[in-house]
Structures are given as structure tokens and as C-alpha cells.
Coordinates of C-alpha atoms in Angstrom, one line a residue:
X1 CA 12.6 15.6 -0.7
X2 CA 10.6 17.6 1.9
X3 CA 13.1 19.4 4.1
X4 CA 12.0 23.0 4.3
X5 CA 10.2 24.0 7.5
X6 CA 6.9 25.8 7.5
X7 CA 6.9 29.6 7.9
X8 CA 7.2 31.1 11.3
X9 CA 4.5 33.2 12.9
X10 CA 1.1 31.6 12.4
X11 CA 2.2 28.3 10.9
X12 CA -1.3 27.0 10.4
X13 CA -2.8 30.0 8.8
X14 CA -3.2 29.8 5.0
X15 CA -3.3 32.9 3.0
X16 CA -6.2 33.5 0.6
X17 CA -5.5 32.8 -3.0
X18 CA -5.6 36.2 -4.9
X19 CA -7.6 34.9 -7.8
X20 CA -9.6 31.9 -6.5
X21 CA -12.5 32.3 -4.2
X22 CA -13.2 30.3 -1.0
X23 CA -16.4 28.5 -0.4
X24 CA -16.7 26.2 -3.3
X25 CA -17.2 22.5 -2.6
X26 CA -14.3 20.4 -3.9
X27 CA -14.7 16.8 -4.7
X28 CA -11.5 14.7 -4.8
X29 CA -11.8 11.3 -6.5
X30 CA -8.9 8.9 -6.5
X31 CA -9.2 6.0 -8.9
X32 CA -6.9 3.3 -7.5
X33 CA -4.7 1.5 -10.0
X34 CA -5.7 3.7 -12.9
X35 CA -2.8 4.6 -15.1
X36 CA -2.4 5.9 -18.6
X37 CA -1.2 3.6 -21.5
X38 CA -1.8 3.3 -25.2
X39 CA -5.0 1.6 -26.4
X40 CA -4.5 -2.2 -26.3
X41 CA -6.5 -5.4 -25.7
X42 CA -4.8 -5.6 -22.4
X43 CA -5.5 -2.0 -21.4
X44 CA -8.7 -2.8 -19.4
X45 CA -9.6 0.9 -19.0
X46 CA -9.6 1.3 -22.8
X47 CA -11.4 -2.0 -23.3
X48 CA -14.0 -1.1 -20.7
X49 CA -15.2 2.0 -22.4
X50 CA -15.2 4.8 -19.9
X51 CA -17.4 7.5 -21.2
X52 CA -17.3 9.7 -18.1
X53 CA -13.5 9.8 -18.0
X54 CA -13.1 10.0 -21.7
X55 CA -15.4 13.1 -21.8
X56 CA -13.2 14.9 -19.3
X57 CA -10.2 14.5 -21.5
X58 CA -11.9 15.5 -24.8
X59 CA -14.0 18.4 -23.5
X60 CA -11.2 20.4 -21.8
X61 CA -7.7 19.2 -22.7
X62 CA -6.2 22.2 -20.8
X63 CA -7.7 20.8 -17.6
X64 CA -6.5 17.2 -18.1
X65 CA -2.9 16.0 -17.9
X66 CA -0.6 13.2 -16.7
X67 CA 1.5 13.2 -13.5
X68 CA 4.1 10.8 -12.1
X69 CA 3.1 8.2 -9.5
X70 CA 6.2 6.0 -9.1
X71 CA 9.8 6.1 -8.2
X72 CA 11.4 9.3 -6.9
X73 CA 8.2 11.3 -7.5
X74 CA 6.7 9.5 -4.5
X75 CA 9.9 9.1 -2.4
X76 CA 11.1 5.6 -3.6
X77 CA 14.7 4.9 -4.3
X78 CA 14.7 4.9 -8.1
X79 CA 12.4 5.4 -11.1
X80 CA 12.5 1.7 -11.6
X81 CA 10.4 1.3 -8.4
X82 CA 6.6 1.0 -9.0
X83 CA 4.4 3.2 -6.9
X84 CA 1.8 1.8 -4.5
X85 CA -1.3 3.0 -2.8
X86 CA 0.4 3.8 0.5
X87 CA 3.2 6.1 -0.8
X88 CA 0.8 7.4 -3.4
X89 CA -1.8 8.6 -0.9
X90 CA 1.0 9.9 1.4
X91 CA 2.2 12.1 -1.4
X92 CA -1.4 13.1 -2.5
X93 CA -2.2 14.2 1.1
X94 CA 1.1 15.6 2.2
X95 CA 2.0 17.8 -0.7
X96 CA 5.6 16.9 -0.1
X97 CA 8.0 14.1 -1.1
X98 CA 9.3 12.1 1.8
X99 CA 11.8 9.2 1.7
X100 CA 9.5 6.2 1.9
X101 CA 9.6 2.6 3.1
X102 CA 12.1 0.9 0.9
X103 CA 14.4 3.9 0.7
X104 CA 14.4 4.4 4.5
X105 CA 15.4 0.8 4.9
X106 CA 18.0 1.0 2.2
X107 CA 19.6 4.0 3.9
X108 CA 19.6 2.3 7.3
X109 CA 21.1 -0.9 6.0
X110 CA 23.7 0.8 3.9
X111 CA 24.9 3.0 6.8
X112 CA 24.6 0.2 9.4
X113 CA 22.4 2.5 11.6
X114 CA 19.8 -0.2 11.6
X115 CA 22.0 -2.2 14.0
X116 CA 22.6 0.8 16.2
X117 CA 18.9 1.7 16.8
X118 CA 16.8 0.9 19.8
X119 CA 14.7 -1.6 17.9
X120 CA 17.7 -3.9 17.0
X121 CA 19.1 -3.5 20.5
X122 CA 15.8 -4.7 21.8
X123 CA 15.6 -7.9 19.8
X124 CA 19.3 -8.6 20.2
X125 CA 18.7 -9.3 23.9
X126 CA 17.1 -12.6 22.7
X127 CA 20.0 -13.7 20.6
X128 CA 22.0 -15.5 23.3
X129 CA 19.3 -18.0 24.3
X130 CA 16.5 -17.6 21.8
X131 CA 15.8 -17.7 18.1
X132 CA 15.4 -14.8 15.7
X133 CA 12.3 -15.2 13.5
X134 CA 11.9 -13.2 10.3
X135 CA 8.4 -13.1 8.8
X136 CA 7.6 -11.4 5.6
X137 CA 7.0 -11.4 1.8
X138 CA 9.6 -13.2 -0.2
X139 CA 9.8 -10.9 -3.2
X140 CA 11.8 -8.3 -5.1
X141 CA 8.7 -6.4 -6.2
X142 CA 9.6 -3.5 -3.9
X143 CA 6.1 -2.8 -2.8
X144 CA 5.9 -4.6 0.5
X145 CA 9.4 -6.0 0.9
X146 CA 12.6 -6.6 -1.0
X147 CA 14.6 -9.8 -1.2
X148 CA 18.0 -8.0 -1.1
X149 CA 17.0 -6.3 2.2
X150 CA 16.2 -9.7 3.7
X151 CA 19.6 -10.9 2.6
X152 CA 21.3 -8.0 4.2
X153 CA 19.3 -8.3 7.4
X154 CA 20.2 -12.0 7.6
X155 CA 23.8 -11.2 7.2
X156 CA 23.8 -8.3 9.6
X157 CA 21.9 -10.1 12.3
X158 CA 24.3 -13.0 12.2
X159 CA 27.2 -10.6 12.4
X160 CA 25.6 -9.0 15.4
X161 CA 25.1 -12.1 17.4
X162 CA 22.1 -14.1 16.1
X163 CA 23.1 -17.8 16.3
X164 CA 19.7 -19.4 15.5
X165 CA 17.5 -17.9 12.8
X166 CA 14.2 -19.0 11.3
X167 CA 12.6 -17.4 8.2
X168 CA 8.8 -17.6 7.7
X169 CA 8.2 -16.9 4.0
X170 CA 5.1 -15.5 2.3
X171 CA 5.1 -16.1 -1.5
X172 CA 4.1 -13.2 -3.8
X173 CA 2.9 -13.7 -7.4
X174 CA 1.2 -10.3 -7.2
X175 CA 4.0 -7.7 -7.4
X176 CA 6.2 -10.2 -9.2
X177 CA 5.7 -13.0 -11.6
X178 CA 3.6 -16.0 -10.5
X179 CA 5.9 -18.9 -10.0
X180 CA 8.9 -16.8 -9.0
X181 CA 8.4 -18.3 -5.5
X182 CA 10.6 -21.2 -6.5
X183 CA 13.5 -19.0 -7.5
X184 CA 13.3 -16.9 -4.4
X185 CA 13.2 -20.0 -2.1
X186 CA 16.2 -21.4 -3.9
X187 CA 18.2 -18.2 -3.5
X188 CA 17.1 -18.0 0.2
X189 CA 18.1 -21.6 0.8
X190 CA 21.6 -20.8 -0.7
X191 CA 22.0 -17.8 1.7
X192 CA 20.9 -19.9 4.7
X193 CA 23.3 -22.6 3.7
X194 CA 26.2 -20.1 3.7
X195 CA 25.1 -19.0 7.2
X196 CA 25.1 -22.6 8.4
X197 CA 28.7 -22.9 7.1
X198 CA 29.6 -20.1 9.4
X199 CA 28.0 -21.8 12.4
X200 CA 24.6 -20.1 12.3
X201 CA 21.6 -22.5 12.7
X202 CA 19.5 -20.9 9.9
X203 CA 16.5 -22.4 8.2
X204 CA 13.1 -21.7 6.6
X205 CA 10.4 -22.7 9.1
X206 CA 7.0 -22.0 7.5
X207 CA 5.2 -20.2 4.7
X208 CA 2.2 -19.7 2.5
X209 CA 0.7 -17.4 -0.1
X210 CA 0.4 -13.7 0.7
X211 CA -3.4 -13.5 0.0
X212 CA -4.2 -16.6 2.0
X213 CA -1.7 -16.6 4.9
X214 CA -0.8 -13.7 7.3
X215 CA -1.0 -10.7 5.1
X216 CA -4.6 -9.5 5.4
X217 CA -5.3 -5.8 5.9
X218 CA -7.9 -3.4 7.5
X219 CA -9.3 -6.3 9.5
X220 CA -11.0 -7.6 6.4
X221 CA -10.5 -11.4 7.2
X222 CA -8.8 -12.4 10.4
X223 CA -8.8 -16.0 9.3
X224 CA -5.9 -15.1 7.0
X225 CA -3.8 -14.0 9.9
X226 CA -4.9 -17.0 12.0
X227 CA -3.6 -19.4 9.3
X228 CA -0.3 -17.5 9.5
X229 CA -0.3 -17.6 13.3
X230 CA -0.9 -21.3 13.4
X231 CA 2.0 -21.9 10.9
X232 CA 4.6 -19.4 12.1
X233 CA 3.9 -19.5 15.9
X234 CA 2.4 -22.8 16.6
X235 CA 4.1 -24.8 13.9
X236 CA 0.7 -26.2 12.7
X237 CA -0.5 -26.4 9.1
X238 CA -2.2 -28.9 6.8
X239 CA 0.9 -29.3 4.8
X240 CA 4.2 -30.4 6.2
X241 CA 7.5 -30.8 4.3
X242 CA 11.2 -31.5 5.1
X243 CA 12.2 -28.3 3.2
X244 CA 10.7 -25.2 1.7
X245 CA 11.7 -25.8 -1.9
X246 CA 9.8 -29.1 -1.8
X247 CA 6.9 -27.4 -0.2
X248 CA 6.5 -24.7 -2.8
X249 CA 7.1 -27.0 -5.8
X250 CA 4.6 -29.6 -4.5
X251 CA 1.9 -27.1 -3.6
X252 CA 2.2 -25.5 -7.0
X253 CA 1.5 -28.8 -8.7
X254 CA -2.2 -28.2 -8.1
X255 CA -3.6 -26.9 -11.4
X256 CA -5.4 -24.1 -9.6
X257 CA -2.4 -23.1 -7.5
X258 CA -0.6 -19.8 -7.7
X259 CA 1.9 -18.0 -5.4
X260 CA -0.6 -15.6 -4.0
X261 CA -2.9 -18.3 -2.6
X262 CA -0.5 -21.1 -1.6
X263 CA -1.9 -22.9 1.5
X264 CA 0.1 -22.6 4.8
X265 CA 2.9 -25.1 5.2
X266 CA 5.4 -26.0 8.0
X267 CA 8.9 -27.4 7.7
X268 CA 9.5 -30.4 10.0
X269 CA 12.6 -32.4 11.0
X270 CA 13.1 -36.1 10.5
X271 CA 10.9 -36.9 13.5
X272 CA 8.1 -34.7 12.2
X273 CA 8.6 -31.9 14.7
X274 CA 8.3 -28.3 13.4
X275 CA 11.8 -26.7 13.1
X276 CA 10.7 -23.2 13.9
X277 CA 7.9 -22.6 16.3
X278 CA 8.0 -19.2 18.0
X279 CA 8.6 -19.8 21.7
X280 CA 9.1 -17.7 24.9
X281 CA 12.3 -15.7 24.8
X282 CA 12.5 -15.6 21.0
X283 CA 12.8 -12.4 18.9
X284 CA 10.5 -11.7 16.0
X285 CA 10.9 -9.2 13.1
X286 CA 8.3 -8.7 10.4
X287 CA 10.6 -7.5 7.6
X288 CA 8.0 -5.9 5.3
X289 CA 8.4 -2.2 5.1
X290 CA 4.9 -1.4 3.9
X291 CA 2.4 -1.1 6.7
X292 CA -1.0 -2.1 5.6
X293 CA -0.6 -5.9 5.5
X294 CA 1.5 -6.2 8.6
X295 CA -0.7 -4.3 11.1
X296 CA -3.0 -7.2 11.9
X297 CA -0.2 -9.6 12.5
X298 CA 1.5 -7.0 14.6
X299 CA -1.6 -6.7 16.8
X300 CA -1.6 -10.5 17.3
X301 CA 2.1 -10.6 18.1
X302 CA 2.1 -7.6 20.5
X303 CA -1.3 -7.2 22.2
X304 CA -1.8 -9.2 25.3
X305 CA -5.6 -8.5 25.2
X306 CA -6.4 -9.9 21.8
X307 CA -9.7 -11.4 20.8
X308 CA -9.8 -11.7 17.0
X309 CA -9.0 -15.4 17.1
X310 CA -7.8 -18.0 19.5
X311 CA -4.0 -17.8 19.5
X312 CA -3.8 -21.0 21.7
X313 CA -0.7 -19.6 23.3
X314 CA 0.8 -16.1 23.4
X315 CA 4.6 -16.5 23.6
X316 CA 6.6 -13.9 25.5
X317 CA 8.8 -12.5 22.7
X318 CA 10.7 -9.4 21.7
X319 CA 8.9 -8.2 18.6
X320 CA 9.9 -5.4 16.2
X321 CA 8.7 -4.3 12.8
X322 CA 11.0 -3.3 10.0
X323 CA 9.1 0.0 10.4
X324 CA 6.4 1.2 12.8
X325 CA 3.3 0.3 10.9
X326 CA 0.8 2.6 12.6
X327 CA 2.1 5.8 14.1
X328 CA -1.2 6.6 15.9
X329 CA -1.4 3.2 17.6
X330 CA 2.3 3.2 18.1
X331 CA 2.3 -0.3 16.6
X332 CA 4.6 -2.1 16.9
X333 CA 6.1 -0.4 19.9
X334 CA 9.6 -1.4 18.6
X335 CA 10.9 -1.1 15.1
X336 CA 14.2 -1.3 13.3
X337 CA 13.9 1.8 11.1
X338 CA 12.2 5.0 12.1
X339 CA 9.2 6.0 9.9
X340 CA 9.2 9.2 7.9
X341 CA 7.9 12.1 9.9
X342 CA 5.2 13.3 7.6
X343 CA 4.1 16.6 9.1
X344 CA 1.7 19.4 8.2
X345 CA -0.4 17.5 5.7
X346 CA -3.0 19.2 3.6
X347 CA -5.7 17.7 5.7
X348 CA -4.3 19.2 8.8
X349 CA -3.8 22.6 7.2
X350 CA -7.4 22.6 5.9
X351 CA -8.8 21.5 9.2
X352 CA -7.0 24.4 10.9
X353 CA -8.6 26.7 8.4
X354 CA -12.1 25.6 8.9
X355 CA -12.6 23.3 5.9
X356 CA -15.2 20.6 6.6
X357 CA -14.0 17.3 5.2
X358 CA -15.8 14.0 4.4
X359 CA -13.7 10.9 3.4
X360 CA -15.1 7.6 2.3
X361 CA -14.0 4.3 0.7
X362 CA -14.6 0.6 1.2
X363 CA -12.5 -1.3 3.7
X364 CA -9.7 -2.3 1.5
X365 CA -8.9 1.3 0.7
X366 CA -10.5 3.2 3.6
X367 CA -7.1 3.7 5.3
X368 CA -5.8 5.3 2.1
X369 CA -8.2 8.3 2.1
X370 CA -7.7 8.7 5.9
X371 CA -4.6 7.2 7.6
X372 CA -2.2 7.5 4.6
X373 CA -3.7 10.7 3.3
X374 CA -3.1 12.3 6.7
X375 CA 0.6 11.3 6.9
X376 CA 0.3 7.9 8.6
X377 CA -1.9 9.3 11.3
X378 CA -5.1 7.7 12.6
X379 CA -8.1 9.7 13.7
X380 CA -9.3 13.2 13.1
X381 CA -7.5 16.5 13.1
X382 CA -10.8 18.2 14.1
X383 CA -13.7 15.9 14.9
X384 CA -16.2 18.7 14.6
X385 CA -15.2 19.4 11.0
X386 CA -14.4 15.9 9.7
X387 CA -16.4 12.7 9.0
X388 CA -14.8 9.5 7.8
X389 CA -17.1 6.7 6.5
X390 CA -16.1 3.1 5.8
X391 CA -18.1 0.8 3.6
X392 CA -17.4 -2.9 4.5
X393 CA -15.7 -4.8 1.6
X394 CA -16.9 -8.2 0.7
X395 CA -15.3 -10.9 2.9
X396 CA -14.2 -14.2 1.5
X397 CA -15.2 -13.4 -2.1
X398 CA -12.4 -12.8 -4.7
X399 CA -12.4 -9.4 -6.3
X400 CA -12.7 -10.9 -9.7
X401 CA -15.9 -12.7 -8.7
X402 CA -17.4 -9.4 -7.5
X403 CA -15.5 -6.9 -9.7
X404 CA -17.9 -4.0 -9.2
X405 CA -16.9 -4.1 -5.5
X406 CA -18.4 -1.2 -3.6
X407 CA -17.8 1.5 -6.3
X408 CA -21.5 2.5 -6.6
X409 CA -22.0 2.4 -2.8
X410 CA -19.0 4.7 -2.3
X411 CA -20.3 7.1 -5.0
X412 CA -23.8 7.2 -3.5
X413 CA -22.3 8.0 -0.1
X414 CA -20.2 10.8 -1.7
X415 CA -23.3 12.0 -3.6
X416 CA -25.2 12.2 -0.3
X417 CA -22.4 14.1 1.4
X418 CA -22.1 16.6 -1.5
X419 CA -25.8 17.2 -1.7
X420 CA -26.1 17.7 2.1
X421 CA -23.9 20.8 1.7
X422 CA -22.4 20.0 5.1
X423 CA -18.8 19.6 3.7
X424 CA -16.3 21.7 1.8
X425 CA -14.3 18.7 0.6
X426 CA -15.6 15.2 -0.2
X427 CA -12.8 12.7 -0.8
X428 CA -13.2 9.1 -2.0
X429 CA -11.1 6.2 -3.3
X430 CA -12.6 3.9 -5.9
X431 CA -10.6 0.7 -5.8
X432 CA -11.7 -1.5 -8.7
X433 CA -8.8 -0.9 -11.1
X434 CA -6.3 -1.9 -8.4
X435 CA -7.9 -4.7 -6.5
X436 CA -9.5 -6.5 -9.5
X437 CA -6.4 -5.8 -11.6
X438 CA -4.3 -7.7 -9.0
X439 CA -6.3 -10.9 -9.7
X440 CA -5.0 -11.0 -13.3
X441 CA -8.5 -11.5 -14.6
X442 CA -8.8 -9.3 -17.6
X443 CA -12.5 -9.7 -18.2
X444 CA -13.3 -9.0 -14.5
X445 CA -11.0 -6.0 -14.5
X446 CA -12.9 -4.6 -17.5
X447 CA -16.1 -4.9 -15.6
X448 CA -14.5 -3.3 -12.6
X449 CA -13.3 -0.3 -14.7
X450 CA -16.8 0.2 -16.1
X451 CA -18.2 0.3 -12.6
X452 CA -15.6 2.8 -11.5
X453 CA -16.5 5.0 -14.5
X454 CA -20.2 4.8 -13.5
X455 CA -19.3 5.7 -9.9
X456 CA -17.4 8.8 -11.1
X457 CA -20.4 10.0 -13.0
X458 CA -22.6 9.8 -9.9
X459 CA -20.0 12.0 -8.0
X460 CA -19.6 14.5 -10.8
X461 CA -23.4 14.8 -11.3
X462 CA -23.7 15.7 -7.6
X463 CA -20.9 18.3 -7.9
X464 CA -22.7 19.8 -10.8
X465 CA -25.8 20.2 -8.8
X466 CA -24.1 22.1 -6.0
X467 CA -21.9 24.3 -8.3
X468 CA -18.8 22.6 -7.0
X469 CA -15.3 21.7 -8.3
X470 CA -13.8 18.3 -9.0
X471 CA -10.3 16.9 -8.9
X472 CA -10.0 13.4 -10.4
X473 CA -6.7 11.5 -10.3
X474 CA -5.2 8.2 -9.4
X475 CA -2.5 6.8 -7.1
X476 CA -0.6 4.5 -9.4
X477 CA -1.1 2.4 -12.5
X478 CA -2.4 -1.2 -12.8
X479 CA -5.6 -1.8 -14.9
X480 CA -4.2 0.0 -17.9
X481 CA -1.7 -2.7 -18.7
X482 CA -2.5 -6.3 -17.8
X483 CA 0.1 -8.0 -20.0
X484 CA 3.7 -8.9 -19.2
X485 CA 5.9 -7.6 -22.0
X486 CA 9.3 -8.0 -23.5
X487 CA 11.8 -5.2 -23.9
X488 CA 10.1 -4.1 -27.1
X489 CA 6.7 -3.9 -25.5
X490 CA 5.2 -6.9 -27.0
X491 CA 3.1 -9.2 -24.8
X492 CA 5.0 -12.3 -23.5
X493 CA 3.4 -15.6 -24.1
X494 CA 3.6 -19.0 -22.3
X495 CA 4.5 -22.3 -23.9
X496 CA 0.9 -22.6 -25.1
X497 CA 0.9 -19.2 -26.8
X498 CA -1.3 -17.6 -24.2
X499 CA -0.5 -14.0 -23.2
X500 CA 0.9 -13.9 -19.6
X501 CA -1.1 -11.6 -17.5
X502 CA 0.4 -8.8 -15.4
X503 CA -0.9 -8.5 -11.8
X504 CA 1.4 -5.9 -10.4
X505 CA 1.3 -2.1 -10.4
X506 CA 3.0 -0.3 -13.4
X507 CA 5.4 2.5 -14.0
X508 CA 2.9 4.5 -16.0
X509 CA 1.8 8.0 -15.2
X510 CA -1.7 8.7 -14.0
X511 CA -4.2 11.3 -15.2
X512 CA -5.5 14.3 -13.3
X513 CA -8.5 16.3 -14.4
X514 CA -10.1 19.3 -12.9
X515 CA -13.5 20.9 -13.7
X516 CA -17.0 21.6 -12.5
X517 CA -19.3 24.6 -12.5
X518 CA -17.5 26.2 -9.6
X519 CA -14.1 26.3 -11.3
X520 CA -13.2 29.9 -11.9
X521 CA -12.8 31.0 -15.5
X522 CA -9.3 30.8 -16.8
X523 CA -8.1 28.0 -14.5
X524 CA -5.9 25.6 -16.4
X525 CA -2.9 23.3 -15.8
X526 CA 0.5 24.9 -16.0
X527 CA 2.8 23.9 -18.8
X528 CA 6.1 24.5 -16.9
X529 CA 5.9 21.4 -14.7
X530 CA 6.5 18.5 -17.0
X531 CA 7.8 16.2 -14.3
X532 CA 5.1 16.9 -11.7
X533 CA 3.9 14.1 -9.6
X534 CA 1.3 13.1 -7.0
X535 CA 2.8 15.5 -4.4
X536 CA 1.8 18.5 -6.5
X537 CA -1.9 17.6 -6.1
X538 CA -2.2 18.9 -2.5
X539 CA -1.3 22.5 -3.4
X540 CA -3.6 22.3 -6.3
X541 CA -6.5 21.2 -4.1
X542 CA -5.7 23.9 -1.6
X543 CA -5.8 26.5 -4.4
X544 CA -9.2 25.3 -5.4
X545 CA -10.4 25.7 -1.9
X546 CA -9.3 29.4 -2.2
X547 CA -6.0 29.2 -0.3
X548 CA -2.4 29.6 -1.2
X549 CA -0.4 26.5 -0.4
X550 CA 2.4 26.6 2.1
X551 CA 5.7 27.5 0.5
X552 CA 7.3 24.2 1.5
X553 CA 4.8 22.2 -0.6
X554 CA 5.5 21.0 -4.1
X555 CA 4.1 23.6 -6.5
X556 CA 0.5 23.8 -7.6
X557 CA -0.4 22.3 -11.0
X558 CA -2.8 25.1 -11.9
X559 CA -2.7 28.8 -12.9
X560 CA -5.4 31.3 -13.7
X561 CA -5.0 32.7 -17.2
X562 CA -6.0 36.2 -18.1
X563 CA -9.1 36.5 -20.2

């Protein structure tokens, strides 16, 4: 983990690399959800045929290797924890490994410090006369939330005075198996029953599928959040049931239903009245630790001046996030666990050393090459040197219906930025492998991977024209394995013999390749860092810009061999 302080003296000044010259344009391409796995019918990258990426591996094997993108390599608790785009881009940009979301929450729960912090003290003031509402993803996928953390929080809150608790559940089916919502609701109901035996009025109050209710991101579709607001806050939804288990089972009877897109539902009592509307004087906690899909709801819960949809009423509540979801916006203003203090990112160092930076992606991943890359910080380090450009993602169209997404548009913007010669670094995220992969649609994911490969060629061709250097990598795996597998690695099949598709991220390593006409002779990947991960990329990029990396960064992946 990153603990060493930067050097004293001139902390922002980077020393020149003794063998790599400054001034070469460096293109950084992140293929989102693009891991490495053996050839297989369910490896959509292999099935797609990716001539641009394949050529990099074959032409210069000394400038192509694999790096870790999950578990402890990106600050997560164990190597059983899959990586995600947020922690991946944090590591890529920071050059250091920080304890991340789930691990921070684990430590706070295990030590009990979560109940001693200002955030919990703030919401506890509502316990005597109000209800504690917990809103979040019901899952053990470890990407946005974890079920065991919710269990501990329920137990701890009740021990610290919460006498009336309502849980608003968002079903997963994306980071965990589709259909697992039933099991999670059953387990949660058992936990709430035990609390009721202890005299705590604890119930599930509302819910819905994560991709249709509450958990939108980057202001892509506010109607998703509105459906959640109506169900969680107002107690209004098209489907009403006496208990959550009945709700999930009934809604899943629709042949087209899946956990990700379950419609919103509300639990009502015998008289048909919602059991868990959010009222004045209540406390609300969003228990997801990952930021991106909680920010929009946080704005609706916290901002008095809010115009994205009609909230009907704006209850006066005490609201806290599990973490602070946006450090620049200070949103939410109260949180249960302090975020990692990611300092002195590569973007900040480079800006202080005069490097002109352009970053671009489409809406669904724009924050990853900006906010997350810069250590959970919004805005520019130096507006005169930086330009960030967002391409609007399609709204209301599933990614498997438009699997090419905005890959070519992103590549064209990058090409224009490169050819303008106004920037020293051009950084992009191409999202198809991840976003289409999450749909579970194998054919569409293959199309998306082809589009991503075509986009990479556009960027590399532009780098060739200006005599630049490229760094191509990924943030985690996804599209390279779209089948659920047994312990021996064989695809699992359903009762009809059909292979069960995998929609989640993977534990596979990701590739990194370097090249381009501006790359100095003799530059190759080191062979003494077999366990290197995403955090090693920042020092590598700094070297290619002609700088030595700070000594508190993870070591560079490259060396310059003697002729």
C-alpha cells in the first residue's frame, strides 16, 4: 500500500530520465473490460478477431506483457476480489496502491471505528424518533457493495440505538449470478427477523433492479434515479407486495425478467400503505462503497436546489454515504467511512511539469479517464494545459443493441487531438468490452470488441503520423470470458443444456503493450516484476514522457537495454 511520502525540497519537480527523451507525444489507450484468457468460444475478444491488438503481441513480444488488475494489486481485500473500473483507473493514474472501497469499509466495521466517526454520529441523532433507511445493492459481488457489510451494519446500527430500520434493496444479476436476488432477499429477511426478535422494527421497504432503478451514473438517465426516488422516498411504484420475497419471485416470472432490470416495487402493509416511505426526521445511508452509481441519488437526497426531476417532496433527513462519493463536490457531505486520500497522482505531477493532457471517453466511462484517474478529483490540475472531452453515450438504448457504442467517435476525437500536436498526452477509454460484456450478449460483445479494435487502429495510425509513443492496456477483465464455469473450468449449463453466460468482471490479468515510432531503441518490459499490476503503469508512462517517476510510486515496467 502507498505509505511513503514524496521527497522533500521541490516535491512536484520530476527529474529527467537519463535515457529517455522528453517531447514525444504519448497516447494512452485503456480498453475497458479487456482481459487475457485462452482461446474459447466464450472469449469474445478471441472470437471477434482483433487484428490490431493481435499484431502488437506478435510483432514485438518484448513490448507486450500481462499485469494484474484485481485483488490486492488494486487495493482490494483479497485476490478473490474482482477488479472494477473505478479502482483500476485509480491505480492506473495514481501509480500507488491504496486501500479501496470494500477494504476501507471492512477495516472500519472490524474495528468498530465506523460507529465512532462523525458520519454515524450525525445519522444517529435521528434514531430516537425517526427511521434508519439503508439503500443499496443487494449483492456479494464486491464491486459496488457486499452483503456481509450490510449485515454488519444492520447489527451495529441496532446495537447503537436504531429501533426502526427499513432496507431498500437493488437486485444485482450483473456482478453475481442472475436469479441470486431470491437467495439474498431470503437471507436478508432472516437477518431482519432476528432483529425483530430483539425488539427492532426492521423490514424491507422497496426495491428494483440495479440497471432500471436508482443506480444510474454520470447523469446518463435521470429517469432511473426517479424510479428509485418514487419507490424509496415516496413509496410509489407500479408493483406492490406484502413482502420482498414475494415481490422478487413474482417479478421474475416474466420470461424476459432478470435481476438487473426488475421494475420498482414497494412493500405495503395489510391496509395497502407503504411500510417504509422516507419522512422528515429520518436518517438515510446509501451503503454502496463504490461511487459512480450513487452520486446521482446522493444529489437528489442532499441538494435543496435540484431540478433533474420532480421529487414531489424533499424530506428533511440526515443523509450519509458509506463513503464520500465525490471528493471535489464534497458529496455527500456526511459519510460513514473516510475515503482513501489519493495524493500526487501522475496527472498532477505531469501538469506541474508542463505536460499538456487531453482526455476523452463517452459518458459511461468519462469519469474514469478524468475523475478516477486523477485520484477521485473533479476538474483540472491546470486548465491551461488540460482538456477533457466527453462524448454523450446513447440514452435509453441497451448496450447490446448498439454494441459499437461510441468507440469510433472516441478514436476520431483522439486522432484529431494527436494530429493537432497541441497535446503531449492523449488519454482515452474505449468501453465496449465492459459495457456490452455486462449484458451477457455474446454476439453483441463480439461486435463491440471488433469496434474497439478498429478504434485502436485509428489512434495508433495517428500516433504513427506524429512520431509518437503508445501505451495500450486495460482496467480489468470481462469480455474475454463470458461463460460461468465449474471448478475445472468447464462452462456451466442450465437445465436445457445451454451455457450460462457470465456478466461480471473476471480475475484475469490484462495486457499492456508499448510501441510507436517515438519509442527509443532498446525499450522493453522488465522481466523482474512478475507480479506487477495496474499501479506500475503510471511510472511507465512518466518514463515515456522523459521523466523519472517519484520514488514512492510502484516501479516502472520498462527498461532501456544496451544495444
